[in-house]
PDB file of C-alpha atoms in Angstrom:
ATOM      1  CA  UNK A   1       0.000   0.000   0.000  1.00  0.00           C
ATOM      2  CA  UNK A   2       2.857   2.395   0.796  1.00  0.00           C
ATOM      3  CA  UNK A   3       4.419   1.766  -2.620  1.00  0.00           C
ATOM      4  CA  UNK A   4       1.126   2.578  -4.319  1.00  0.00           C
ATOM      5  CA  UNK A   5       0.819   5.849  -2.380  1.00  0.00           C
ATOM      6  CA  UNK A   6       4.355   6.798  -3.333  1.00  0.00           C
ATOM      7  CA  UNK A   7       3.633   6.051  -6.984  1.00  0.00           C
ATOM      8  CA  UNK A   8       0.423   8.116  -6.887  1.00  0.00           C
ATOM      9  CA  UNK A   9       2.221  10.974  -5.120  1.00  0.00           C
ATOM     10  CA  UNK A  10       5.019  10.849  -7.688  1.00  0.00           C
ATOM     11  CA  UNK A  11       2.480  10.942 -10.525  1.00  0.00           C
ATOM     12  CA  UNK A  12       0.701  13.911  -8.962  1.00  0.00           C
ATOM     13  CA  UNK A  13       4.057  15.671  -8.496  1.00  0.00           C
ATOM     14  CA  UNK A  14       5.000  15.168 -12.149  1.00  0.00           C
ATOM     15  CA  UNK A  15       1.549  16.314 -13.293  1.00  0.00           C
ATOM     16  CA  UNK A  16       1.735  19.384 -11.053  1.00  0.00           C
ATOM     17  CA  UNK A  17       5.182  20.216 -12.409  1.00  0.00           C
ATOM     18  CA  UNK A  18       3.889  19.934 -15.985  1.00  0.00           C
ATOM     19  CA  UNK A  19       0.918  22.151 -15.134  1.00  0.00           C
ATOM     20  CA  UNK A  20       3.203  24.664 -13.442  1.00  0.00           C
ATOM     21  CA  UNK A  21       5.437  24.650 -16.488  1.00  0.00           C
ATOM     22  CA  UNK A  22       2.552  25.387 -18.822  1.00  0.00           C
ATOM     23  CA  UNK A  23       1.002  28.017 -16.577  1.00  0.00           C
ATOM     24  CA  UNK A  24       4.286  29.787 -15.863  1.00  0.00           C
ATOM     25  CA  UNK A  25       4.907  30.408 -19.551  1.00  0.00           C
ATOM     26  CA  UNK A  26       7.979  28.184 -19.669  1.00  0.00           C
ATOM     27  CA  UNK A  27       8.333  25.839 -22.579  1.00  0.00           C
ATOM     28  CA  UNK A  28      11.121  23.303 -22.544  1.00  0.00           C
ATOM     29  CA  UNK A  29      13.102  23.082 -25.743  1.00  0.00           C
ATOM     30  CA  UNK A  30      11.595  20.695 -28.256  1.00  0.00           C
ATOM     31  CA  UNK A  31      12.765  17.250 -29.204  1.00  0.00           C
ATOM     32  CA  UNK A  32      14.907  17.148 -32.378  1.00  0.00           C
ATOM     33  CA  UNK A  33      16.158  20.729 -31.992  1.00  0.00           C
ATOM     34  CA  UNK A  34      19.864  21.412 -31.603  1.00  0.00           C
ATOM     35  CA  UNK A  35      20.890  21.619 -27.956  1.00  0.00           C
ATOM     36  CA  UNK A  36      22.191  25.140 -27.251  1.00  0.00           C
ATOM     37  CA  UNK A  37      25.924  25.099 -26.648  1.00  0.00           C
ATOM     38  CA  UNK A  38      27.433  26.655 -23.548  1.00  0.00           C
ATOM     39  CA  UNK A  39      30.829  26.917 -21.913  1.00  0.00           C
ATOM     40  CA  UNK A  40      31.225  25.852 -18.307  1.00  0.00           C
ATOM     41  CA  UNK A  41      33.572  24.390 -15.733  1.00  0.00           C
ATOM     42  CA  UNK A  42      32.806  21.465 -13.480  1.00  0.00           C
ATOM     43  CA  UNK A  43      33.309  21.606  -9.733  1.00  0.00           C
ATOM     44  CA  UNK A  44      36.567  19.712 -10.302  1.00  0.00           C
ATOM     45  CA  UNK A  45      37.816  22.456 -12.651  1.00  0.00           C
ATOM     46  CA  UNK A  46      37.293  20.641 -15.956  1.00  0.00           C
ATOM     47  CA  UNK A  47      36.438  23.254 -18.615  1.00  0.00           C
ATOM     48  CA  UNK A  48      34.291  22.222 -21.550  1.00  0.00           C
ATOM     49  CA  UNK A  49      31.927  23.442 -24.227  1.00  0.00           C
ATOM     50  CA  UNK A  50      28.844  21.376 -24.972  1.00  0.00           C
ATOM     51  CA  UNK A  51      29.442  21.359 -28.710  1.00  0.00           C
ATOM     52  CA  UNK A  52      32.839  19.722 -28.089  1.00  0.00           C
ATOM     53  CA  UNK A  53      30.996  16.688 -26.705  1.00  0.00           C
ATOM     54  CA  UNK A  54      29.468  15.822 -30.092  1.00  0.00           C
ATOM     55  CA  UNK A  55      29.800  12.121 -30.786  1.00  0.00           C
ATOM     56  CA  UNK A  56      28.742  11.333 -27.227  1.00  0.00           C
ATOM     57  CA  UNK A  57      25.342  11.002 -25.593  1.00  0.00           C
ATOM     58  CA  UNK A  58      24.931  13.827 -23.079  1.00  0.00           C
ATOM     59  CA  UNK A  59      22.441  13.815 -20.222  1.00  0.00           C
ATOM     60  CA  UNK A  60      21.889  17.378 -18.962  1.00  0.00           C
ATOM     61  CA  UNK A  61      20.098  17.514 -15.637  1.00  0.00           C
ATOM     62  CA  UNK A  62      18.947  20.868 -14.221  1.00  0.00           C
ATOM     63  CA  UNK A  63      18.479  20.485 -10.482  1.00  0.00           C
ATOM     64  CA  UNK A  64      19.014  21.956  -7.007  1.00  0.00           C
ATOM     65  CA  UNK A  65      20.125  20.482  -3.693  1.00  0.00           C
ATOM     66  CA  UNK A  66      16.949  21.697  -1.933  1.00  0.00           C
ATOM     67  CA  UNK A  67      14.639  19.933  -4.455  1.00  0.00           C
ATOM     68  CA  UNK A  68      13.353  16.536  -3.125  1.00  0.00           C
ATOM     69  CA  UNK A  69      12.772  14.943  -6.571  1.00  0.00           C
ATOM     70  CA  UNK A  70      16.239  16.149  -7.621  1.00  0.00           C
ATOM     71  CA  UNK A  71      17.786  14.564  -4.549  1.00  0.00           C
ATOM     72  CA  UNK A  72      16.020  11.281  -5.412  1.00  0.00           C
ATOM     73  CA  UNK A  73      17.168  11.486  -9.032  1.00  0.00           C
ATOM     74  CA  UNK A  74      20.878  12.131  -8.323  1.00  0.00           C
ATOM     75  CA  UNK A  75      21.782   8.568  -7.210  1.00  0.00           C
ATOM     76  CA  UNK A  76      20.022   7.201 -10.301  1.00  0.00           C
ATOM     77  CA  UNK A  77      22.058   9.514 -12.545  1.00  0.00           C
ATOM     78  CA  UNK A  78      25.204   8.314 -10.771  1.00  0.00           C
ATOM     79  CA  UNK A  79      24.305   4.708 -11.617  1.00  0.00           C
ATOM     80  CA  UNK A  80      23.801   5.637 -15.280  1.00  0.00           C
ATOM     81  CA  UNK A  81      27.150   7.492 -15.299  1.00  0.00           C
ATOM     82  CA  UNK A  82      28.936   4.468 -13.850  1.00  0.00           C
ATOM     83  CA  UNK A  83      27.239   2.089 -16.281  1.00  0.00           C
ATOM     84  CA  UNK A  84      27.810   4.069 -19.505  1.00  0.00           C
ATOM     85  CA  UNK A  85      30.671   6.568 -19.024  1.00  0.00           C
ATOM     86  CA  UNK A  86      33.109   4.274 -20.831  1.00  0.00           C
ATOM     87  CA  UNK A  87      30.608   3.682 -23.635  1.00  0.00           C
ATOM     88  CA  UNK A  88      29.986   7.253 -24.738  1.00  0.00           C
ATOM     89  CA  UNK A  89      27.790   8.910 -22.072  1.00  0.00           C
ATOM     90  CA  UNK A  90      28.495  12.186 -20.297  1.00  0.00           C
ATOM     91  CA  UNK A  91      26.214  13.128 -17.388  1.00  0.00           C
ATOM     92  CA  UNK A  92      26.214  16.831 -16.482  1.00  0.00           C
ATOM     93  CA  UNK A  93      24.279  18.009 -13.438  1.00  0.00           C
ATOM     94  CA  UNK A  94      23.635  21.741 -13.716  1.00  0.00           C
ATOM     95  CA  UNK A  95      22.903  23.083 -10.241  1.00  0.00           C
ATOM     96  CA  UNK A  96      20.565  26.049  -9.920  1.00  0.00           C
ATOM     97  CA  UNK A  97      21.192  26.675  -6.216  1.00  0.00           C
ATOM     98  CA  UNK A  98      22.842  30.087  -6.716  1.00  0.00           C
ATOM     99  CA  UNK A  99      25.137  29.110  -3.902  1.00  0.00           C
ATOM    100  CA  UNK A 100      28.809  28.585  -3.539  1.00  0.00           C
ATOM    101  CA  UNK A 101      30.728  25.630  -4.888  1.00  0.00           C
ATOM    102  CA  UNK A 102      31.528  24.371  -1.378  1.00  0.00           C
ATOM    103  CA  UNK A 103      27.877  23.480  -0.695  1.00  0.00           C
ATOM    104  CA  UNK A 104      27.653  21.606  -3.985  1.00  0.00           C
ATOM    105  CA  UNK A 105      30.930  19.811  -3.320  1.00  0.00           C
ATOM    106  CA  UNK A 106      29.606  18.730   0.079  1.00  0.00           C
ATOM    107  CA  UNK A 107      26.356  17.470  -1.484  1.00  0.00           C
ATOM    108  CA  UNK A 108      28.359  15.583  -4.129  1.00  0.00           C
ATOM    109  CA  UNK A 109      30.665  14.051  -1.520  1.00  0.00           C
ATOM    110  CA  UNK A 110      27.807  13.113   0.827  1.00  0.00           C
ATOM    111  CA  UNK A 111      25.985  11.413  -2.064  1.00  0.00           C
ATOM    112  CA  UNK A 112      29.080   9.956  -3.759  1.00  0.00           C
ATOM    113  CA  UNK A 113      28.356  11.756  -7.032  1.00  0.00           C
ATOM    114  CA  UNK A 114      31.207  11.587  -9.535  1.00  0.00           C
ATOM    115  CA  UNK A 115      29.461  12.750 -12.695  1.00  0.00           C
ATOM    116  CA  UNK A 116      30.145  16.272 -13.940  1.00  0.00           C
ATOM    117  CA  UNK A 117      28.590  18.997 -11.766  1.00  0.00           C
ATOM    118  CA  UNK A 118      28.305  22.621 -12.857  1.00  0.00           C
ATOM    119  CA  UNK A 119      27.160  25.520 -10.695  1.00  0.00           C
ATOM    120  CA  UNK A 120      24.944  27.747 -12.886  1.00  0.00           C
ATOM    121  CA  UNK A 121      25.015  30.670 -10.434  1.00  0.00           C
ATOM    122  CA  UNK A 122      23.849  33.231 -12.990  1.00  0.00           C
ATOM    123  CA  UNK A 123      21.150  31.008 -14.489  1.00  0.00           C
ATOM    124  CA  UNK A 124      22.541  31.622 -17.992  1.00  0.00           C
ATOM    125  CA  UNK A 125      22.589  27.933 -18.961  1.00  0.00           C
ATOM    126  CA  UNK A 126      19.119  27.367 -17.515  1.00  0.00           C
ATOM    127  CA  UNK A 127      17.806  30.331 -19.524  1.00  0.00           C
ATOM    128  CA  UNK A 128      19.159  28.833 -22.771  1.00  0.00           C
ATOM    129  CA  UNK A 129      17.252  25.645 -21.994  1.00  0.00           C
ATOM    130  CA  UNK A 130      14.072  27.441 -20.828  1.00  0.00           C
ATOM    131  CA  UNK A 131      14.097  25.745 -17.444  1.00  0.00           C
ATOM    132  CA  UNK A 132      10.996  26.124 -15.315  1.00  0.00           C
ATOM    133  CA  UNK A 133      10.285  23.298 -12.869  1.00  0.00           C
ATOM    134  CA  UNK A 134      13.133  21.102 -11.738  1.00  0.00           C
ATOM    135  CA  UNK A 135      14.428  18.590 -12.218  1.00  0.00           C
ATOM    136  CA  UNK A 136      14.383  18.955 -15.983  1.00  0.00           C
ATOM    137  CA  UNK A 137      16.497  16.457 -17.862  1.00  0.00           C
ATOM    138  CA  UNK A 138      17.559  16.632 -21.488  1.00  0.00           C
ATOM    139  CA  UNK A 139      19.081  13.683 -23.304  1.00  0.00           C
ATOM    140  CA  UNK A 140      21.190  14.922 -26.202  1.00  0.00           C
ATOM    141  CA  UNK A 141      22.120  12.629 -29.087  1.00  0.00           C
ATOM    142  CA  UNK A 142      25.663  12.264 -30.430  1.00  0.00           C
ATOM    143  CA  UNK A 143      24.690  14.621 -33.284  1.00  0.00           C
ATOM    144  CA  UNK A 144      23.845  17.350 -30.746  1.00  0.00           C
ATOM    145  CA  UNK A 145      20.065  17.145 -31.145  1.00  0.00           C
ATOM    146  CA  UNK A 146      17.731  16.973 -28.177  1.00  0.00           C
ATOM    147  CA  UNK A 147      16.449  13.422 -28.148  1.00  0.00           C
ATOM    148  CA  UNK A 148      14.302  13.466 -24.991  1.00  0.00           C
ATOM    149  CA  UNK A 149      13.040  15.959 -22.428  1.00  0.00           C
ATOM    150  CA  UNK A 150      11.883  14.876 -18.974  1.00  0.00           C
ATOM    151  CA  UNK A 151      10.281  17.271 -16.515  1.00  0.00           C
ATOM    152  CA  UNK A 152      10.178  16.060 -12.941  1.00  0.00           C
ATOM    153  CA  UNK A 153      11.362  12.759 -11.545  1.00  0.00           C
ATOM    154  CA  UNK A 154       9.468   9.818 -10.137  1.00  0.00           C
ATOM    155  CA  UNK A 155      10.722   6.372  -9.146  1.00  0.00           C
ATOM    156  CA  UNK A 156      11.062   4.220 -12.244  1.00  0.00           C
ATOM    157  CA  UNK A 157      11.973   7.064 -14.625  1.00  0.00           C
ATOM    158  CA  UNK A 158      15.583   5.933 -14.441  1.00  0.00           C
ATOM    159  CA  UNK A 159      14.536   2.906 -16.515  1.00  0.00           C
ATOM    160  CA  UNK A 160      13.311   5.282 -19.236  1.00  0.00           C
ATOM    161  CA  UNK A 161      16.613   7.181 -19.079  1.00  0.00           C
ATOM    162  CA  UNK A 162      18.549   3.916 -19.366  1.00  0.00           C
ATOM    163  CA  UNK A 163      16.558   2.727 -22.375  1.00  0.00           C
ATOM    164  CA  UNK A 164      16.823   6.109 -24.127  1.00  0.00           C
ATOM    165  CA  UNK A 165      20.572   6.385 -23.505  1.00  0.00           C
ATOM    166  CA  UNK A 166      21.254   2.821 -24.624  1.00  0.00           C
ATOM    167  CA  UNK A 167      19.403   3.454 -27.907  1.00  0.00           C
ATOM    168  CA  UNK A 168      21.667   6.448 -28.661  1.00  0.00           C
ATOM    169  CA  UNK A 169      25.052   4.991 -27.691  1.00  0.00           C
ATOM    170  CA  UNK A 170      27.420   4.045 -30.492  1.00  0.00           C
ATOM    171  CA  UNK A 171      27.734   0.371 -31.363  1.00  0.00           C
ATOM    172  CA  UNK A 172      30.816  -1.334 -29.850  1.00  0.00           C
ATOM    173  CA  UNK A 173      32.600  -1.368 -33.215  1.00  0.00           C
ATOM    174  CA  UNK A 174      32.179   2.413 -33.478  1.00  0.00           C
ATOM    175  CA  UNK A 175      34.157   2.980 -30.272  1.00  0.00           C
ATOM    176  CA  UNK A 176      37.603   2.166 -31.679  1.00  0.00           C
ATOM    177  CA  UNK A 177      39.029   5.660 -31.087  1.00  0.00           C
ATOM    178  CA  UNK A 178      36.790   6.504 -28.158  1.00  0.00           C
ATOM    179  CA  UNK A 179      38.480   7.757 -25.013  1.00  0.00           C
ATOM    180  CA  UNK A 180      36.449   8.168 -21.803  1.00  0.00           C
ATOM    181  CA  UNK A 181      36.434  11.732 -20.537  1.00  0.00           C
ATOM    182  CA  UNK A 182      36.541  11.060 -16.803  1.00  0.00           C
ATOM    183  CA  UNK A 183      35.301  13.437 -14.136  1.00  0.00           C
TER     184      UNK A 183
END
């Protein structure tokens, strides 16, 4: 009975987030559009530009440490990172906390998160992606096109992420010159 209540609550949360998104005038970027490029640095100091990650599947997750669904999603993203990082996946968590890096580093350490974390203090990256409710997760294909958009997180959605990522990853024979990027 408790599992059913949790599932119903999660469904209501996702529906409320979608309603909030529509009513707030936010509109997530559409599937099959080119993902806007941005330059950023991870909490570990790795500098990158999104367009330089072409050829890889990129999961962009807009989140905050104070957001309960985001906190539930983070360990699932970590599992996906561990499973597919050597096969062509990059997971980038874009934090919208507007706080300092130390708080994010503590959250990452406490939750054993090793995927790329970016602090979007100014909200510039979030604005490019028209972020309203969080978490909002974009899955970007190796060609740089937005393949999937997920608003909210409920238990079980990680299976959708896994299936969608797996469908976009290069075949093993296509990975001859592939080098994992690390953290």
